[in-house]
Coordinates of C-alpha atoms in Angstrom, one line a residue:
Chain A
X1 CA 0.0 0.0 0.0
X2 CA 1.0 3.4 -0.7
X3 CA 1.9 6.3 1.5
X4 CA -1.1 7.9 0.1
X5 CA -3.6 5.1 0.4
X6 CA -2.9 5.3 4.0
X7 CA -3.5 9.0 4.5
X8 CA -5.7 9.0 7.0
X9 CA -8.8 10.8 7.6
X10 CA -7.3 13.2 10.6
X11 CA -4.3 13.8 8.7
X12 CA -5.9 14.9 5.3
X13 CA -8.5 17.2 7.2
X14 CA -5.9 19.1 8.9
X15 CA -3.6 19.3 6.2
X16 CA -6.9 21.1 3.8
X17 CA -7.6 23.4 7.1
X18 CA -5.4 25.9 6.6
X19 CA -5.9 25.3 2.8
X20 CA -9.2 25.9 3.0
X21 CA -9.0 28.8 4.9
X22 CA -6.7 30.5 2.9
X23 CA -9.4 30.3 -0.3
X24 CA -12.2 31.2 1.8
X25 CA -10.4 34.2 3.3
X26 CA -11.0 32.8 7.4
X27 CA -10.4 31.0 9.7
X28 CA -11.8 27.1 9.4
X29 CA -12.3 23.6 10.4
X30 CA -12.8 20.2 8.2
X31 CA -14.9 18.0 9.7
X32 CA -17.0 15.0 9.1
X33 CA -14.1 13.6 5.9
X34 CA -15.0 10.3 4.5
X35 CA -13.5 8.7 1.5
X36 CA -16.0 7.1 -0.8
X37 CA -15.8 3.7 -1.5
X38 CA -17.0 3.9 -5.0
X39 CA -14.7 4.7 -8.1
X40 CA -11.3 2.9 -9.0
X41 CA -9.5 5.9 -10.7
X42 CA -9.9 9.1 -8.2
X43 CA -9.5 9.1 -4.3
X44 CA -12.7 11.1 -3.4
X45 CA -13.5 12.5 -0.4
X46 CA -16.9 14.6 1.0
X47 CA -16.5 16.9 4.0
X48 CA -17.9 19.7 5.3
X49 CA -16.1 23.2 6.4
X50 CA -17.1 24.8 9.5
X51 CA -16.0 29.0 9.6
X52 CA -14.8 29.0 13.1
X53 CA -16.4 31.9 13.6
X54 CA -19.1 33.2 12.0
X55 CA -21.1 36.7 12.3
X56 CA -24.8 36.6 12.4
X57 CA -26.2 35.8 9.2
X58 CA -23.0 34.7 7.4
X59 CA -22.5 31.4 6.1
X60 CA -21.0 29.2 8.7
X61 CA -20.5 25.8 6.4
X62 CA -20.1 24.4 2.9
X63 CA -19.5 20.6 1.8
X64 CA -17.5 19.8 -0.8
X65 CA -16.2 16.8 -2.2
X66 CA -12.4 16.3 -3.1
X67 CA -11.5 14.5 -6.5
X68 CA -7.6 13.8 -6.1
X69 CA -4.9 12.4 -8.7
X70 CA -4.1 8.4 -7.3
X71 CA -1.3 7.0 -8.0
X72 CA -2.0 4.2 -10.4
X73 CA -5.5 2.8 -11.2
X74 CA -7.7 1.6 -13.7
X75 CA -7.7 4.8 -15.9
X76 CA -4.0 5.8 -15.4
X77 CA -2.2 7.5 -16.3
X78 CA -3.9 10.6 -15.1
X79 CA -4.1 14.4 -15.2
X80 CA -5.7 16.4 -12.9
X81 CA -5.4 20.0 -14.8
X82 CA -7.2 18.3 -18.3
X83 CA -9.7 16.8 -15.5
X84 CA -10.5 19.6 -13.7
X85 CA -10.7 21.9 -17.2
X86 CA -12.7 19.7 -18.8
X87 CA -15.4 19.6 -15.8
X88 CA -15.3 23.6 -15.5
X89 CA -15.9 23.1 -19.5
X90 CA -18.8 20.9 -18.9
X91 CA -20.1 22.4 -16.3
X92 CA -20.4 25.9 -18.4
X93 CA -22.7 24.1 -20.6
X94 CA -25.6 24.1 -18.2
X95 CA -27.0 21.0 -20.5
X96 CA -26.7 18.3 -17.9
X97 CA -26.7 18.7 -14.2
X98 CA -23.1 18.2 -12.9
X99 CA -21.8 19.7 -9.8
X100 CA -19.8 22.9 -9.9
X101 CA -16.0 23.2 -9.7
X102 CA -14.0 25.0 -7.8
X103 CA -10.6 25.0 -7.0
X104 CA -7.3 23.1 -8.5
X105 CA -4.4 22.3 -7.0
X106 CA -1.4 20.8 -8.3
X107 CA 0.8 21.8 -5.4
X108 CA 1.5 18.1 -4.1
X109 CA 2.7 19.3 -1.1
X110 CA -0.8 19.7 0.4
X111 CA -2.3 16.1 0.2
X112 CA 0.5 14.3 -1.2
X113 CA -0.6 14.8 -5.2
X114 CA -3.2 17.3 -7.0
X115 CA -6.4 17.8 -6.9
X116 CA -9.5 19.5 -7.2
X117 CA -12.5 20.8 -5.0
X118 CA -16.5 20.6 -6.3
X119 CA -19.7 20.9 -4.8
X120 CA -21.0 18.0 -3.4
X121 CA -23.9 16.7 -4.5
X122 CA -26.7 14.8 -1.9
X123 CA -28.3 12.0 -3.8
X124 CA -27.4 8.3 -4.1
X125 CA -25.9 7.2 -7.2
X126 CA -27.7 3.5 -8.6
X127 CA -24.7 0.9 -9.5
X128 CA -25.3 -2.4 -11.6
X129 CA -25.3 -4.9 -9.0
X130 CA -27.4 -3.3 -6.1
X131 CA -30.2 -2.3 -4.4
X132 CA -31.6 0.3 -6.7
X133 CA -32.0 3.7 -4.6
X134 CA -35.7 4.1 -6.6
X135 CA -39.0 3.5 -5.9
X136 CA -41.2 1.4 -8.7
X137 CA -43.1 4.4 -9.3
X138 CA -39.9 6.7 -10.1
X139 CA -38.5 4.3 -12.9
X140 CA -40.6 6.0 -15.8
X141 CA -39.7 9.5 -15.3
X142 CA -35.6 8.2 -14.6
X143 CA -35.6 6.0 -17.8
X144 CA -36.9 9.2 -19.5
X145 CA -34.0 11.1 -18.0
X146 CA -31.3 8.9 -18.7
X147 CA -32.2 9.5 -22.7
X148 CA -32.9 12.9 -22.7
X149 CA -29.7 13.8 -20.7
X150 CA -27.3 11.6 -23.2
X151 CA -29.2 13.4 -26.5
X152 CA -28.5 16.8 -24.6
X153 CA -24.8 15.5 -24.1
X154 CA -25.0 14.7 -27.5
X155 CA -26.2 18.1 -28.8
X156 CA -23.1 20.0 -26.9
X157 CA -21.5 21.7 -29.9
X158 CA -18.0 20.4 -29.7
X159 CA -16.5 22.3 -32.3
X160 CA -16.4 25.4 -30.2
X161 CA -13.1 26.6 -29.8
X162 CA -13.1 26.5 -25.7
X163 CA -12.9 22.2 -26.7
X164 CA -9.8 22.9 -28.9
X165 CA -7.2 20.9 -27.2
X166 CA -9.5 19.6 -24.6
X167 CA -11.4 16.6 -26.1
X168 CA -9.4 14.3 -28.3
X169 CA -11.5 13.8 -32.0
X170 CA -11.2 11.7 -35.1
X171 CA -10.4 13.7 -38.7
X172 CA -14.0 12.3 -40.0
X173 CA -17.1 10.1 -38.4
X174 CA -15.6 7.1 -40.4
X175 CA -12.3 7.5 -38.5
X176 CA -14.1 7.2 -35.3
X177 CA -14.5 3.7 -35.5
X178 CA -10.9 2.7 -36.2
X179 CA -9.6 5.5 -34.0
X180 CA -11.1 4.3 -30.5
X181 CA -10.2 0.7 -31.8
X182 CA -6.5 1.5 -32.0
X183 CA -6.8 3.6 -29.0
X184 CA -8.2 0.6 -26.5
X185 CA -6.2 -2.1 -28.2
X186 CA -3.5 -0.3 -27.5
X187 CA -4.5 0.2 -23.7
X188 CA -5.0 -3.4 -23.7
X189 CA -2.0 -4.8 -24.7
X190 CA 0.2 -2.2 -22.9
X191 CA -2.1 -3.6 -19.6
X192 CA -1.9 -7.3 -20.2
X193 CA 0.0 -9.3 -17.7
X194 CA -1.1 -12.4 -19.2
X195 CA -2.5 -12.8 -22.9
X196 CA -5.9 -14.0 -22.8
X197 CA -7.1 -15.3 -26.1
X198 CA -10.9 -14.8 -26.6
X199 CA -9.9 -11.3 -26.4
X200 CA -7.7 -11.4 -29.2
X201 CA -10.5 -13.1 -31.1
X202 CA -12.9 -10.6 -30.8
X203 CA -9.8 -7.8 -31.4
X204 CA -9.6 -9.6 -34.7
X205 CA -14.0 -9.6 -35.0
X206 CA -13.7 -5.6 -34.2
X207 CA -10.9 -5.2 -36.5
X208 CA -13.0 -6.7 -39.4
X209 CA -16.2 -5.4 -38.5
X210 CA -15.6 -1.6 -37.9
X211 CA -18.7 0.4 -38.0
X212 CA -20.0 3.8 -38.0
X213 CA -23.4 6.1 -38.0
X214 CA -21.8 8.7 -39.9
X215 CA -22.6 11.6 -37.5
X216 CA -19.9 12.7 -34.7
X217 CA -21.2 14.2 -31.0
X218 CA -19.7 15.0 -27.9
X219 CA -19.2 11.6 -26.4
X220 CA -19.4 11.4 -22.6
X221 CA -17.5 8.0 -23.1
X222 CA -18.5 5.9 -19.8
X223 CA -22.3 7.3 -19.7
X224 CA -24.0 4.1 -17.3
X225 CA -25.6 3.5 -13.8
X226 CA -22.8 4.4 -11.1
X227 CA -21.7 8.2 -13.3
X228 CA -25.3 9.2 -12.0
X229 CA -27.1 10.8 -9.0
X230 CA -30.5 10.5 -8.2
X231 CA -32.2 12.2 -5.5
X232 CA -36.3 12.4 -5.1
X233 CA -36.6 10.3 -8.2
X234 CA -34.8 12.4 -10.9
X235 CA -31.0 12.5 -12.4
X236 CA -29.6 15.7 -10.3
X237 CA -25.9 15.2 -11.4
X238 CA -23.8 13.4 -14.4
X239 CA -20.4 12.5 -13.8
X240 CA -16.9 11.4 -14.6
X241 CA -16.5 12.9 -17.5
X242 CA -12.7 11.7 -18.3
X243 CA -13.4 9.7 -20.9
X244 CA -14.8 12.6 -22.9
X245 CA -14.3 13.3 -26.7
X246 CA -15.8 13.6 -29.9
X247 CA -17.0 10.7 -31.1
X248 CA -19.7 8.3 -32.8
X249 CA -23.0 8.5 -30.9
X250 CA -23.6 4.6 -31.2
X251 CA -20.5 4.4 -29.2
X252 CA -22.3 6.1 -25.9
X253 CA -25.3 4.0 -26.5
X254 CA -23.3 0.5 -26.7
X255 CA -21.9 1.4 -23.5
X256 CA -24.9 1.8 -21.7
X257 CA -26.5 -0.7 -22.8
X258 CA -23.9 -3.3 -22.0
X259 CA -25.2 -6.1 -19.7
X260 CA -22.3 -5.7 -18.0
X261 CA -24.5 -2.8 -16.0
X262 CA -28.3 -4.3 -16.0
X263 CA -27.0 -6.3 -12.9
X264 CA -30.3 -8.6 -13.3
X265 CA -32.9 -6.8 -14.5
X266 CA -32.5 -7.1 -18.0
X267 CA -32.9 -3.4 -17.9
X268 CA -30.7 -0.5 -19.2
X269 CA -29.5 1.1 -16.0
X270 CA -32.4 -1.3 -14.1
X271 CA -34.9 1.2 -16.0
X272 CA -35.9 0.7 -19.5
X273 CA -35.6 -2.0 -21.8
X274 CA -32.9 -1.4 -24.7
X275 CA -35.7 -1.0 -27.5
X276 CA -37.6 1.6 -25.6
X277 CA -33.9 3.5 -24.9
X278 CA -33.0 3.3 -28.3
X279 CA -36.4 4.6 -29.8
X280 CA -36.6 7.4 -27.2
X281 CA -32.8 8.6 -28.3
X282 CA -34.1 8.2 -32.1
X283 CA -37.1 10.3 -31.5
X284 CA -35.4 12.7 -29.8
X285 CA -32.5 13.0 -32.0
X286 CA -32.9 12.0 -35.6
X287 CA -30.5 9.5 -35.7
X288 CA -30.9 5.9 -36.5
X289 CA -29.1 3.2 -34.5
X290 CA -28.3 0.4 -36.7
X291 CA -28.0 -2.4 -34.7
X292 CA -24.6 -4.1 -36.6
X293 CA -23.2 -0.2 -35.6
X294 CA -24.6 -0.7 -32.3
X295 CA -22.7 -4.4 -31.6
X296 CA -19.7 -2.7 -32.9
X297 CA -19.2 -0.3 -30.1
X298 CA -20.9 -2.5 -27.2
X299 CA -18.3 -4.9 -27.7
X300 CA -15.8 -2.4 -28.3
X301 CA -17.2 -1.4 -24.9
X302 CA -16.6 -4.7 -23.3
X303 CA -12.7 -4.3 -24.6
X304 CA -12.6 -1.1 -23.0
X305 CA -14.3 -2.3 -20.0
X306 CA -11.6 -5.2 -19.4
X307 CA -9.0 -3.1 -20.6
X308 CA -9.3 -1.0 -17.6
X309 CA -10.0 -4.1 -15.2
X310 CA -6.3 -5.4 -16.5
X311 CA -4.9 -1.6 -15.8
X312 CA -6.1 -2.3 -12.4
X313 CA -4.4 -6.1 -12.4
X314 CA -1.2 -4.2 -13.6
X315 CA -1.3 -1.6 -10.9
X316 CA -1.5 -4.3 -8.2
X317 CA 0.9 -6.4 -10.2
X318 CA 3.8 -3.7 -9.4
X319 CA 2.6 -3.0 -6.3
X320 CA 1.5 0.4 -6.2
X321 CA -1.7 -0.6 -4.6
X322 CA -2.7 -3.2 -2.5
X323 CA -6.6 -2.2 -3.2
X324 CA -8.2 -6.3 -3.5
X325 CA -10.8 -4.7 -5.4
X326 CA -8.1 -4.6 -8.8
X327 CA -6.4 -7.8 -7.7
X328 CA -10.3 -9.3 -8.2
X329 CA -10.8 -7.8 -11.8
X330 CA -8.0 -10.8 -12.7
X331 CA -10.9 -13.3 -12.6
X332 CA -13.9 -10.9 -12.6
X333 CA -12.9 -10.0 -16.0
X334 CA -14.1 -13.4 -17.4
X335 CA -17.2 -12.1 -16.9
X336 CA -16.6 -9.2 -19.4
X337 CA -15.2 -11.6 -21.6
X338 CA -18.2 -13.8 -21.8
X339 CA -20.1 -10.3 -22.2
X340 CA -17.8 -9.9 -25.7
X341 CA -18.1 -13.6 -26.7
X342 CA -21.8 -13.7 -26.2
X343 CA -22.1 -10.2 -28.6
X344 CA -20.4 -11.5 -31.2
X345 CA -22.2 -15.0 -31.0
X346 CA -19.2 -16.9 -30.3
X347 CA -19.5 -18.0 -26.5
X348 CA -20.1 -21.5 -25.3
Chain B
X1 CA -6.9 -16.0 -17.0
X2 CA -5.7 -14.5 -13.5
X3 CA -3.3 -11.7 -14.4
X4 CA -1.7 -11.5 -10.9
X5 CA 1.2 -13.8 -9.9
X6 CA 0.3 -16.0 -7.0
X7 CA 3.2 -14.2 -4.5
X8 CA 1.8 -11.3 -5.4
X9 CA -1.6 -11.6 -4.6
X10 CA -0.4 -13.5 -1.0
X11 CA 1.6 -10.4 -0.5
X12 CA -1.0 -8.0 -1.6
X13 CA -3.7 -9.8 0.8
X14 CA -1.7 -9.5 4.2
X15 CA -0.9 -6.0 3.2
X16 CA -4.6 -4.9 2.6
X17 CA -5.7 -6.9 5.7
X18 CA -2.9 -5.4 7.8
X19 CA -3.3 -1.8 6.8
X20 CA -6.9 -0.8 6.0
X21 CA -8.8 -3.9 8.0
X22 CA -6.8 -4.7 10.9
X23 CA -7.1 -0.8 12.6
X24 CA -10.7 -0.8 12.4
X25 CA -11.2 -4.0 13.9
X26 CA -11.4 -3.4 17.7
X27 CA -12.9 -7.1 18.8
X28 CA -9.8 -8.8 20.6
X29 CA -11.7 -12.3 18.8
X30 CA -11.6 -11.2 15.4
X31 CA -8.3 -9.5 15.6
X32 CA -6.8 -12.9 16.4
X33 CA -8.6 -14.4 13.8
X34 CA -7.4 -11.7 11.3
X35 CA -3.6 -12.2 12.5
X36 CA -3.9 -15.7 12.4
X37 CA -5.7 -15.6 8.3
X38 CA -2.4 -13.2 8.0
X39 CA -0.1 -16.3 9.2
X40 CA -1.7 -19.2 6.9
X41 CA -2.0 -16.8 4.3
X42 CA 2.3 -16.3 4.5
X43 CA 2.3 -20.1 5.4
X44 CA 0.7 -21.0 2.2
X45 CA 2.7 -19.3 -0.2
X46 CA 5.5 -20.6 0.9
X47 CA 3.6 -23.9 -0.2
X48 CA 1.7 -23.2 -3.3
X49 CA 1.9 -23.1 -7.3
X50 CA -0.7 -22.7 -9.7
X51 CA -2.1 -26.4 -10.1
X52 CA -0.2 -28.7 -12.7
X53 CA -3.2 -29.7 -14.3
X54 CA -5.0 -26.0 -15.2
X55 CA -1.7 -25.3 -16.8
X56 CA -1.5 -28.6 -18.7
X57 CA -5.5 -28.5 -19.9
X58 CA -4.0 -24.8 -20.9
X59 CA -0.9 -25.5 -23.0
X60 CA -3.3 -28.9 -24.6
X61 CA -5.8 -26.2 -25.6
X62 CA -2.9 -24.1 -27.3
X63 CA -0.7 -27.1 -29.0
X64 CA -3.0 -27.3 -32.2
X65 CA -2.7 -24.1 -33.3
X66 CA 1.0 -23.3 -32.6
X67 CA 2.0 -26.9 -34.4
X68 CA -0.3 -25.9 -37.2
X69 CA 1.5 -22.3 -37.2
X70 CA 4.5 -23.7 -36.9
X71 CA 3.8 -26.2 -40.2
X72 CA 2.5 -23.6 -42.2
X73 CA 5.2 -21.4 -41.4
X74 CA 2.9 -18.3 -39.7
X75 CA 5.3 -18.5 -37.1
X76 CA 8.3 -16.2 -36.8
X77 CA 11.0 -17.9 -37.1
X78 CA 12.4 -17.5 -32.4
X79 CA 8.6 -18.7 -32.3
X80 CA 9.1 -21.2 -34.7
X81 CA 10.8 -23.0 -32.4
X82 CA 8.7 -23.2 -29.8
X83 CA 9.3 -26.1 -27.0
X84 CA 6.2 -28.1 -26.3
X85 CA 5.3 -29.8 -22.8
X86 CA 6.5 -32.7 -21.6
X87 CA 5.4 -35.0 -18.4
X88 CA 8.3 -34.3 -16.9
X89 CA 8.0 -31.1 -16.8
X90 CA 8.0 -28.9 -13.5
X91 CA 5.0 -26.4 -12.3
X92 CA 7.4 -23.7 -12.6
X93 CA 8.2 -25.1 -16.3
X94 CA 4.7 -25.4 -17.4
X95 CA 4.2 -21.8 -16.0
X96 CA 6.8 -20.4 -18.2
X97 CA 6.1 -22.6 -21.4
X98 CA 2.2 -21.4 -20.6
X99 CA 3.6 -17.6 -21.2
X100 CA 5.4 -18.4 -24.0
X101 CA 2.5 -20.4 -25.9
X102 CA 0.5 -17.6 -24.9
X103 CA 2.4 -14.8 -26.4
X104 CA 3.2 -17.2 -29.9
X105 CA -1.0 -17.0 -29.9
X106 CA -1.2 -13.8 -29.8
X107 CA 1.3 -13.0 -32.2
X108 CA -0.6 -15.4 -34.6
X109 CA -4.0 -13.4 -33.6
X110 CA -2.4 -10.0 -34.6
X111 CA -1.3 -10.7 -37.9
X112 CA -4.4 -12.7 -38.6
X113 CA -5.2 -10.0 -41.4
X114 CA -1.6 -9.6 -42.7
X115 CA -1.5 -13.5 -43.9
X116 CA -1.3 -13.4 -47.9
X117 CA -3.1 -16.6 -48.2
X118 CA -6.3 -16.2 -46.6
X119 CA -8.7 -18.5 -48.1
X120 CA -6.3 -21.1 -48.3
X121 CA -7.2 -24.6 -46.5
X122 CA -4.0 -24.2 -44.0
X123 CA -5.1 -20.4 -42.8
X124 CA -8.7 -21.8 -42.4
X125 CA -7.5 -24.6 -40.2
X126 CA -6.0 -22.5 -38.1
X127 CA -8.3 -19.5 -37.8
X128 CA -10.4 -22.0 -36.7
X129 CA -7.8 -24.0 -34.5
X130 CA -7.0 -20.7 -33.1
X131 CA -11.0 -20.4 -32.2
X132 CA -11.4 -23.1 -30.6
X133 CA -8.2 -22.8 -28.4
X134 CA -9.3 -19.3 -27.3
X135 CA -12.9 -20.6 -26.4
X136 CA -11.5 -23.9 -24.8
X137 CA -9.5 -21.6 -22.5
X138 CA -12.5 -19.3 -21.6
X139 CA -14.6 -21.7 -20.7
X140 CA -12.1 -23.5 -18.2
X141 CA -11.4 -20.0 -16.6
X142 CA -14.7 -19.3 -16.3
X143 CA -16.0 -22.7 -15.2
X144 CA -13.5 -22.4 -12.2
X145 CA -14.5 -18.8 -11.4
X146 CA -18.3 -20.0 -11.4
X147 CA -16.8 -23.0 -8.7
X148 CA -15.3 -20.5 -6.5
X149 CA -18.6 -18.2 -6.6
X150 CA -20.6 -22.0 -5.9
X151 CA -17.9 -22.4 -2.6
X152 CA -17.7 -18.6 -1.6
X153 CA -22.0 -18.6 -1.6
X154 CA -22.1 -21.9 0.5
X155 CA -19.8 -21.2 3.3
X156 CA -21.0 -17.6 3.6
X157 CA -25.0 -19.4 3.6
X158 CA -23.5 -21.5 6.2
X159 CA -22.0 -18.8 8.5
X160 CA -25.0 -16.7 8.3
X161 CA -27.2 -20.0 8.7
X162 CA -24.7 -20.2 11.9
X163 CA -24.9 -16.7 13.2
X164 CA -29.2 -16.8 13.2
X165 CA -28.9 -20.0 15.1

């Protein structure tokens, strides 16, 4: 385990004290610091900061939540500066609800590597494989949500200069294809500890069976159950946005619609079926999803999926974490695997 | 197929335990418990390999295709001459020959569109020689995943079965 994993709770709030009060211009306390259990890339932490003392009528606490650079993970390597411009970027849109960002800072010398500060958000946030934090009677108006919120995503005009530099983008719609193909085989392959060979077979499928709608958005790139919030039955923020760029729209529906997140409902995001997503997301947008396009990217999907499960196994490998959680993606992964086989109609 | 070597995960066990379980366990019982899952977790890996016969049912899966490369010349020539297994080989052997057959696989998957003879009977044999090696392998890993999650469900059924009782 790493110096930082072992940071402890006391230690980080008194090390942001001073930080904090320095950017709030007072005197202040952290209290009530938790690191979240969720999320394999970021160390995240929520806390709340107390002025020590307040006048009448002045605000006497904010909570925050702290997204800071780790030092190896599923996603790495990482960089907190794209991270945090890209969120402010985002967050200027006012198309999707994400939580507003505050502060960077790269100094490491605060918390032992940068960082950023955003509002925190109060909500749950529904992952694949539990209890769903959503009452029967709240699925409807969510499923609706979840489409309208990607085709809003969607509809961000990416070629405005303030996304020159920021999000990566192919030369033409029909290089999207090949283009996050190269880029995840490549992640892949520099990941592998040990070669697995039904992934190689269904590099070779995607290799021979690239695909494309012909239209280019603002991708969100890893838009599922778990990057959501809900509160009172309704999406009140979107996030992780680090896998942003401009790409094929089919490639954001193939990922959230992977089985990999239904858990066992059989239900995008435990909400709607896949035909009622995809002909919301047509109606609402114009575009048609062809479904050999869609089993392009959802496997594609799967590859980049397991791709970062073996970045995890790789981390652990060389011993800059001890988290169990990556040293489990070494066999969890088969699941993914079977996912990719099953797509492509070649699992046992 | 587990990426992790086996020391590594041992190692990467007793650390985890030791560091973010151990403190917040303040039960004197299940502290001792904890050290002791520490010491047979040490005491293990000083006994353990991966088992002979995955890694043999492994490098069976794989001969085909690599002698079938190796015929039809698809082989680089340092792969080419590829050692095959023998009974008297040794876990640590079969380990290393299981890497190497591995990586020859892969090669041969790469440069699956590069071959100038596509059609031909020999590529055919092995694109699907190479297919079936890859899903043979799959379905072993998986099938021993799925006999872990079978063991891991019963003794935590039987604990809790334990605990209401």
């Amino acid at each position: 385990m790493t110096e930082r994993e072992k940071s402890s709770a006391d230690r980080v709030a008194q090390s942001l004290a001073p930080w904090f009060s320095a950017k709030l211009g007072r005197p202040v306390t952290v209290t009530e610091l938790s690191r979240s259990a969720e999320g394999f890339s970021w160390l995240i932490y929520t806390l709340t900061v107390r002025a020590e003392d307040p006048a009448p009528g002045e605000q006497a606490s904010w909570d925050f939540a702290i997204k800071q650079e780790p030092d190896d993970g599923v996603l790495a390597p990482y960089d907190v500066r794209w991270q945090y411009e890209l969120n402010r970027a985002v967050a200027r849109q006012k198309v999707v609800p994400v939580p507003e960002v505050y502060w960077l800072e790269t100094d490491p010398a605060i918390l032992g590597s940068p960082f950023y500060v955003m509002e925190r958000m109060r909500g749950d946030v529904p992952t694949p494989d539990a209890d769903q934090p959503f009452r029967p009677d709240e699925r409807s108006r969510l499923a609706g949500q979840l489409v309208d919120c990607l085709v809003s995503i969607h509809r961000i005009d990416w070629t405005a200069a303030e996304w020159d530099g920021v999000l990566r983008r192919p030369k033409a719609a029909e290089q999207a294809a090949s283009d996050e193909l190269d880029l995840w085989t490549d992640f892949y392959e520099r990941a592998t500890l040990v070669q697995l060979p039904a992934v190689q077979l269904v590099l070779s499928w995607l290799r021979a069976n690239r695909a494309s709608s012909g239209e280019l958005v603002f991708c969100h790139g890893d838009y599922r159950n778990g990057n959501f919030m809900v509160d009172r039955g309704a999406i009140v923020a979107i996030f992780d946005w680090e896998l942003a760029h401009v790409g094929d729209p089919l490639e954001d529906l193939g990922w959230c619609t992977m089985r990999a997140f239904q858990g066992r409902s059989g239900l995008v995001a435990h909400l709607l079926t896949e035909a009622d997503f995809i002909a919301r997301y047509e109606a609402k947008t114009g575009i048609t999803v062809d479904p050999d396009v869609l089993r392009f990217w959802r496997v594609l999907g799967y590859v980049k999926a397991l791709g970062s499960y073996i970045r995890g196994c790789r981390a652990f490998e060389e011993g800059r974490t001890s988290d169990l959680r990556l040293a489990c993606f070494g066999h969890r992964g088969l699941y993914l695997i079977k996912g990719m086989l099953d797509e492509i109609g070649a699992a046992r | 197929m587990i990426q992790n070597s086996l020391q590594r995960i041992f190692d990467g066990m007793v650390s985890s335990v030791t560091e973010t379980v151990l403190p917040h366990v303040d039960d004197p019982y299940a502290r001792y418990q904890l050290q002791c899952l520490l010491d047979l977790l040490m005491n293990v890996a000083e006994r353990v390999e991966w088992r002979c016969d995955e890694l043999r049912g492994t490098l069976d899966a794989l001969e085909p295709p690599l002698r079938q490369a190796v015929a039809a010349g698809y082989l680089a020539e340092e792969l080419g001459a590829l050692p095959f297994r023998t009974e008297e080989m040794t876990n640590e052997q079969l380990t290393e020959l299981r890497t190497a057959h591995l990586e020859a696989l892969a090669a041969l998957q790469r440069s699956d569109g590069d071959r100038p003879d596509p059609d031909s009977e020999p590529a055919q044999r092995l694109a699907w020689q190479i297919a079936a090696a890859a899903l043979q392998i799959q379905a072993d890993e998986y099938e021993l995943m799925r006999r872990a999650r079978i063991r891991l469900n019963a003794l935590r059924g039987r604990a809790k079965e334990q605990q209401r009782g």
